[in-house]
Short mmCIF file of C-alpha atoms and ligand atoms in Angstrom, two decimals:
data_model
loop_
_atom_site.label_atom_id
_atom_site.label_comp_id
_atom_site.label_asym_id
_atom_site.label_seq_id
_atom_site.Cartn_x
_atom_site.Cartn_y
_atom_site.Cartn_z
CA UNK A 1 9.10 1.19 20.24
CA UNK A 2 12.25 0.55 17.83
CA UNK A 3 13.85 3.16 16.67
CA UNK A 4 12.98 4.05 12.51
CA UNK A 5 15.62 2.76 11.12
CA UNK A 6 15.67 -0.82 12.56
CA UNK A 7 11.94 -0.89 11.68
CA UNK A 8 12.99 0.33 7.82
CA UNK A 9 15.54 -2.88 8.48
CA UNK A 10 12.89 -5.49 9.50
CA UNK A 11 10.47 -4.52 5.97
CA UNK A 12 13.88 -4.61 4.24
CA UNK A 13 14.10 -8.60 5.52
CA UNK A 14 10.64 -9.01 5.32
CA UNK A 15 10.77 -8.15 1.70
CA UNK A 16 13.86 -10.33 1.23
CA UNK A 17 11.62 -13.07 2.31
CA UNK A 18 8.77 -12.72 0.34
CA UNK A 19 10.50 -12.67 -2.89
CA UNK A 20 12.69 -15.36 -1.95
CA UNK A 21 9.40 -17.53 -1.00
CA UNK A 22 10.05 -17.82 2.27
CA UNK A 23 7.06 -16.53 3.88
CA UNK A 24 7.26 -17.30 7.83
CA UNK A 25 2.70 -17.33 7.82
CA UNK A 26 2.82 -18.36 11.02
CA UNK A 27 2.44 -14.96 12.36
CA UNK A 28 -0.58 -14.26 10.11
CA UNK A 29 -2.45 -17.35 12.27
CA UNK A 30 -1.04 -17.39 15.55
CA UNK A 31 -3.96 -17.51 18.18
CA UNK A 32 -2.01 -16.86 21.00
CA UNK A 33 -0.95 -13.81 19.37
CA UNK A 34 -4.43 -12.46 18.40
CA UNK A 35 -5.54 -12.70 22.23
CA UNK A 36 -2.33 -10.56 23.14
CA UNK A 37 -3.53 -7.96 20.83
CA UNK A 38 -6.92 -7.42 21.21
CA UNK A 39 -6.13 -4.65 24.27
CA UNK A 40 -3.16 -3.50 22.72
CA UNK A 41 -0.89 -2.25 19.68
CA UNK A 42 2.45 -1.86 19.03
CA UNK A 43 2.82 -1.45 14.98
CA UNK A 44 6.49 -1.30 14.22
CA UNK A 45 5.56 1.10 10.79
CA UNK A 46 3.38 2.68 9.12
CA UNK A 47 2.68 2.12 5.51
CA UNK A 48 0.18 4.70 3.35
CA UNK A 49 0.05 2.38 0.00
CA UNK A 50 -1.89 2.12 -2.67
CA UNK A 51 -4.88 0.33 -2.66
CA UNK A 52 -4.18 -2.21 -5.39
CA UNK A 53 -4.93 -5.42 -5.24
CA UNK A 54 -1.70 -6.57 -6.12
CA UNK A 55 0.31 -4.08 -3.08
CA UNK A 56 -1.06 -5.66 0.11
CA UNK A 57 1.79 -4.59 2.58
CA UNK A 58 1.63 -7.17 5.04
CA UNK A 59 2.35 -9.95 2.74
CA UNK A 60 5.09 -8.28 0.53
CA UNK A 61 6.93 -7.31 3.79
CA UNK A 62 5.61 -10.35 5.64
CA UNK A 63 4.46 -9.06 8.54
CA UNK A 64 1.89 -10.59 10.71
CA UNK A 65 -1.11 -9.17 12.79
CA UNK A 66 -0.47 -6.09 15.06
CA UNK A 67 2.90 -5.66 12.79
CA UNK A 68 1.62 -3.13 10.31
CA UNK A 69 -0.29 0.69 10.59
CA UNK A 70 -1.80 0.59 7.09
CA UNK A 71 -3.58 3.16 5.02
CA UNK A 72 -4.67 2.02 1.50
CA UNK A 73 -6.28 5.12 -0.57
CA UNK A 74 -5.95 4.61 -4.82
CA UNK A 75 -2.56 6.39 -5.83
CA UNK A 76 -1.36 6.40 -2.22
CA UNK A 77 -2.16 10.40 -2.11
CA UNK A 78 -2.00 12.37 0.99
CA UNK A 79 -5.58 13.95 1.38
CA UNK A 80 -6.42 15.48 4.86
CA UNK A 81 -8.23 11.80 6.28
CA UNK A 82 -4.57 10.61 5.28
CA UNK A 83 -2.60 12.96 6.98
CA UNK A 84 -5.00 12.23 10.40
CA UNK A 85 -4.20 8.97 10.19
CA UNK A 86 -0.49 9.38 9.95
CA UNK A 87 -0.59 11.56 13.01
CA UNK A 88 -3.03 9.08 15.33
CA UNK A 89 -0.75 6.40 14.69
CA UNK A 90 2.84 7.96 15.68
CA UNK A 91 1.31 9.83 18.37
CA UNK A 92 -0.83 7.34 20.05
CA UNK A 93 1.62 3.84 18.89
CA UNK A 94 4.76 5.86 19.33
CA UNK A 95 5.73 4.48 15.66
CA UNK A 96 9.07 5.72 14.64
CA UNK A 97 9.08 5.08 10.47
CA UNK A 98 6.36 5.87 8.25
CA UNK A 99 6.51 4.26 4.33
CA UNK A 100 5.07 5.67 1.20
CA UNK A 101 4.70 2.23 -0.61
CA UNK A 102 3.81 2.94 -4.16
CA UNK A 103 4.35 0.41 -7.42
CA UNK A 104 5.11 0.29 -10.65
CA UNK A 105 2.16 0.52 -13.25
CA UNK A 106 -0.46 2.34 -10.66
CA UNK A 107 -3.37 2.93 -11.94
CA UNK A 108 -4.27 5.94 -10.93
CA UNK A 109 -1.32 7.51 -12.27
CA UNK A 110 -2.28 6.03 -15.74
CA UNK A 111 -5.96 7.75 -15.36
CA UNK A 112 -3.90 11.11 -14.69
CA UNK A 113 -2.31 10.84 -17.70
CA UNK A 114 -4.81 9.52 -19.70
CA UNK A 115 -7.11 12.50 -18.29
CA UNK A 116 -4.27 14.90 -19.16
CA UNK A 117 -3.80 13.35 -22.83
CA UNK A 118 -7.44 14.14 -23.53
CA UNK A 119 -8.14 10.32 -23.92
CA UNK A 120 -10.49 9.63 -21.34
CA UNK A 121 -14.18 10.94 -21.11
CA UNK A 122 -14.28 12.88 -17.74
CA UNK A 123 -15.04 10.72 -14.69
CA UNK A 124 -17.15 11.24 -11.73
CA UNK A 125 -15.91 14.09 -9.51
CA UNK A 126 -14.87 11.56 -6.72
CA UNK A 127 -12.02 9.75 -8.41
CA UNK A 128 -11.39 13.53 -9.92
CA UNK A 129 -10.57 14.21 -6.45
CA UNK A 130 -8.19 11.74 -6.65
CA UNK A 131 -6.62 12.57 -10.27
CA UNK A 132 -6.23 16.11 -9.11
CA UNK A 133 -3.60 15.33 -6.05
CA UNK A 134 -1.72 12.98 -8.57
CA UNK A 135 -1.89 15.92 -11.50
CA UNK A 136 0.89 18.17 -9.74
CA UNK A 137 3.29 15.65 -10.41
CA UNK A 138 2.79 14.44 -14.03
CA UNK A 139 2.15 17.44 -15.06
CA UNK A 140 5.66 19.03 -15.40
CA UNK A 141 6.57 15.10 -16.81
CA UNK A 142 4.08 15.64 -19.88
CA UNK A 143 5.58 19.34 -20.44
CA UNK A 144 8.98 18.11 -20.88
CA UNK A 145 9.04 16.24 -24.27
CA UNK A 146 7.92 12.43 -22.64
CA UNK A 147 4.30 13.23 -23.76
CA UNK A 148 4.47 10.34 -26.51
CA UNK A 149 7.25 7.82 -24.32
CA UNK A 150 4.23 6.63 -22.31
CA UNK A 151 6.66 3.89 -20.30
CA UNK A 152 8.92 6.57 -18.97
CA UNK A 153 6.26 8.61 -18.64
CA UNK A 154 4.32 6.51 -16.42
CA UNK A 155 7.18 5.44 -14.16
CA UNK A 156 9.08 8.94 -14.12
CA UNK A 157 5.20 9.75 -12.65
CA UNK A 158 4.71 6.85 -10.66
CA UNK A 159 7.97 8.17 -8.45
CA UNK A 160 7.47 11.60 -8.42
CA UNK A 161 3.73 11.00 -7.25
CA UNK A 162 5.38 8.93 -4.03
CA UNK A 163 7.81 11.87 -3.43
CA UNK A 164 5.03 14.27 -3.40
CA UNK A 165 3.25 11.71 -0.83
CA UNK A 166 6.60 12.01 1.33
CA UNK A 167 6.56 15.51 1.17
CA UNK A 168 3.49 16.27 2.25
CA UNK A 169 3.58 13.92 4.88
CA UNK A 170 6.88 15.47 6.10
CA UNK A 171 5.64 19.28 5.72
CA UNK A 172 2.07 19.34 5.74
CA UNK A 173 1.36 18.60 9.44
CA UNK A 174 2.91 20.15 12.52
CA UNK A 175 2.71 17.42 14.78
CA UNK A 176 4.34 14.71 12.70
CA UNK A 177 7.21 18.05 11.71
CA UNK A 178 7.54 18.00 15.54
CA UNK A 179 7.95 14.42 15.52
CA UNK A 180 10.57 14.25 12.56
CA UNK A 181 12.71 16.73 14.72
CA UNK A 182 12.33 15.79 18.43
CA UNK A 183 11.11 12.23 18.30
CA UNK A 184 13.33 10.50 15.07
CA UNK A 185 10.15 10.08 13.23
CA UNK A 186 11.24 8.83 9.67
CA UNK A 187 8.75 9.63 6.46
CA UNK A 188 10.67 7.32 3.14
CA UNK A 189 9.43 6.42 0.12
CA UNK A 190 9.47 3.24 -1.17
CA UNK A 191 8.25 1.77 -5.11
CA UNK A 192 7.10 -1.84 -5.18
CA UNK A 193 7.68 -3.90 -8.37
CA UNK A 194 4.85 -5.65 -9.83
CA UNK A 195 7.13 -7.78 -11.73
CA UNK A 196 9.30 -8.86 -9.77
CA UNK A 197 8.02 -8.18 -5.77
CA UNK A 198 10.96 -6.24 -4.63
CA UNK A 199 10.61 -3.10 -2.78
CA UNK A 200 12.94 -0.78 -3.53
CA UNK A 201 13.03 2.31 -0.87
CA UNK A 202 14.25 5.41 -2.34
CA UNK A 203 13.64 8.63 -0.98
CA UNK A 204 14.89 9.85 2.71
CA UNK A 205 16.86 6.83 3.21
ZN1 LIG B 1 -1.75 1.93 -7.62
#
């Protein structure tokens, strides 16, 4: 398995590519390469993004089949079924770098604040499930005088809600703690521009 930060290199290049329209999609169809995967795995990262339609992490890194671990959850927020995954994947792959990939403009970060502004009729207790692990983060945002700046407000959010995400990933489990200090496990967090397709990774690197 390559070690995290060559793996944080190769998304860096991938990235590079696919905003520079270079997109090598010849992995994406290669036959020969779906037969040498179907017994076996090797994902070079793992990537807990948001699941927005607009954020699909193999094609803004431009990664092909078997490249990518990816878990997609609205708001990439790190609930328990998250967590598991994180673990099965860098204990069973041997995966070396995980990602936080969130973006610019999430919506679920706008439904936080629009739940927290008092201008949204309460929603079913599912996505509430989902407002409340974003909440902790906009919360102290709103307190401190950006309540009516709704721009800043949303992208001061958007990156605190990732760095929670890293966090928890880095903290809340024992095994991938164990990982981070025997086994060079890397947890970053990265922001994806809608508007321009650059990812920008700021946090642990
Ligand atoms: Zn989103």
């Amino acid at each position: 398995m390559i070690p995290a930060l060559e793996a944080l290199q190769r998304l860096r290049e991938g990235n590079m590519r696919f905003t520079s329209n270079l997109r090598g999609a010849g992995d994406f169809v290669s036959h020969a390469r779906l037969a040498e995967l179907a017994t076996n795995q090797e994902p070079f990262a793992i990537i807990l993004g948001c699941s927005d339609s607009r954020v699909p992490a193999e094609i803004v890194f431009d990664q092909g089949l078997g490249d990518l671990f990816v878990i997609r959850v609205a708001g990439n927020i790190v609930a328990p079924s998250q967590v598991g995954s994180v673990e099965f994947a860098a204990d069973r792959f041997g995966t070396r770098l995980v990602v936080v990939l969130g973006h610019t403009q999430c919506g679920a970060i706008i439904a936080t604040l629009e739940e927290l502004q008092r201008t949204r009729e309460s929603q079913s207790r599912n996505l509430a499930a989902i407002v409340d692990r974003v909440r902790p983060s906009v919360e102290p945002l709103m307190e401190s005088g950006l309540r009516h700046d709704m721009d800043t407000l949303v992208k001061r959010a958007g990156r605190a809600n990732i760095r929670a995400s890293v966090s928890h990933l880095r903290h809340g489990s024992q095994i991938l703690e164990q990982l981070i200090q025997e086994q060079g496990l890397l947890v970053v967090g990265a922001e994806y521009s809608l508007e321009n397709g650059t990812v920008e990774f700021f946090d642990g690197v």
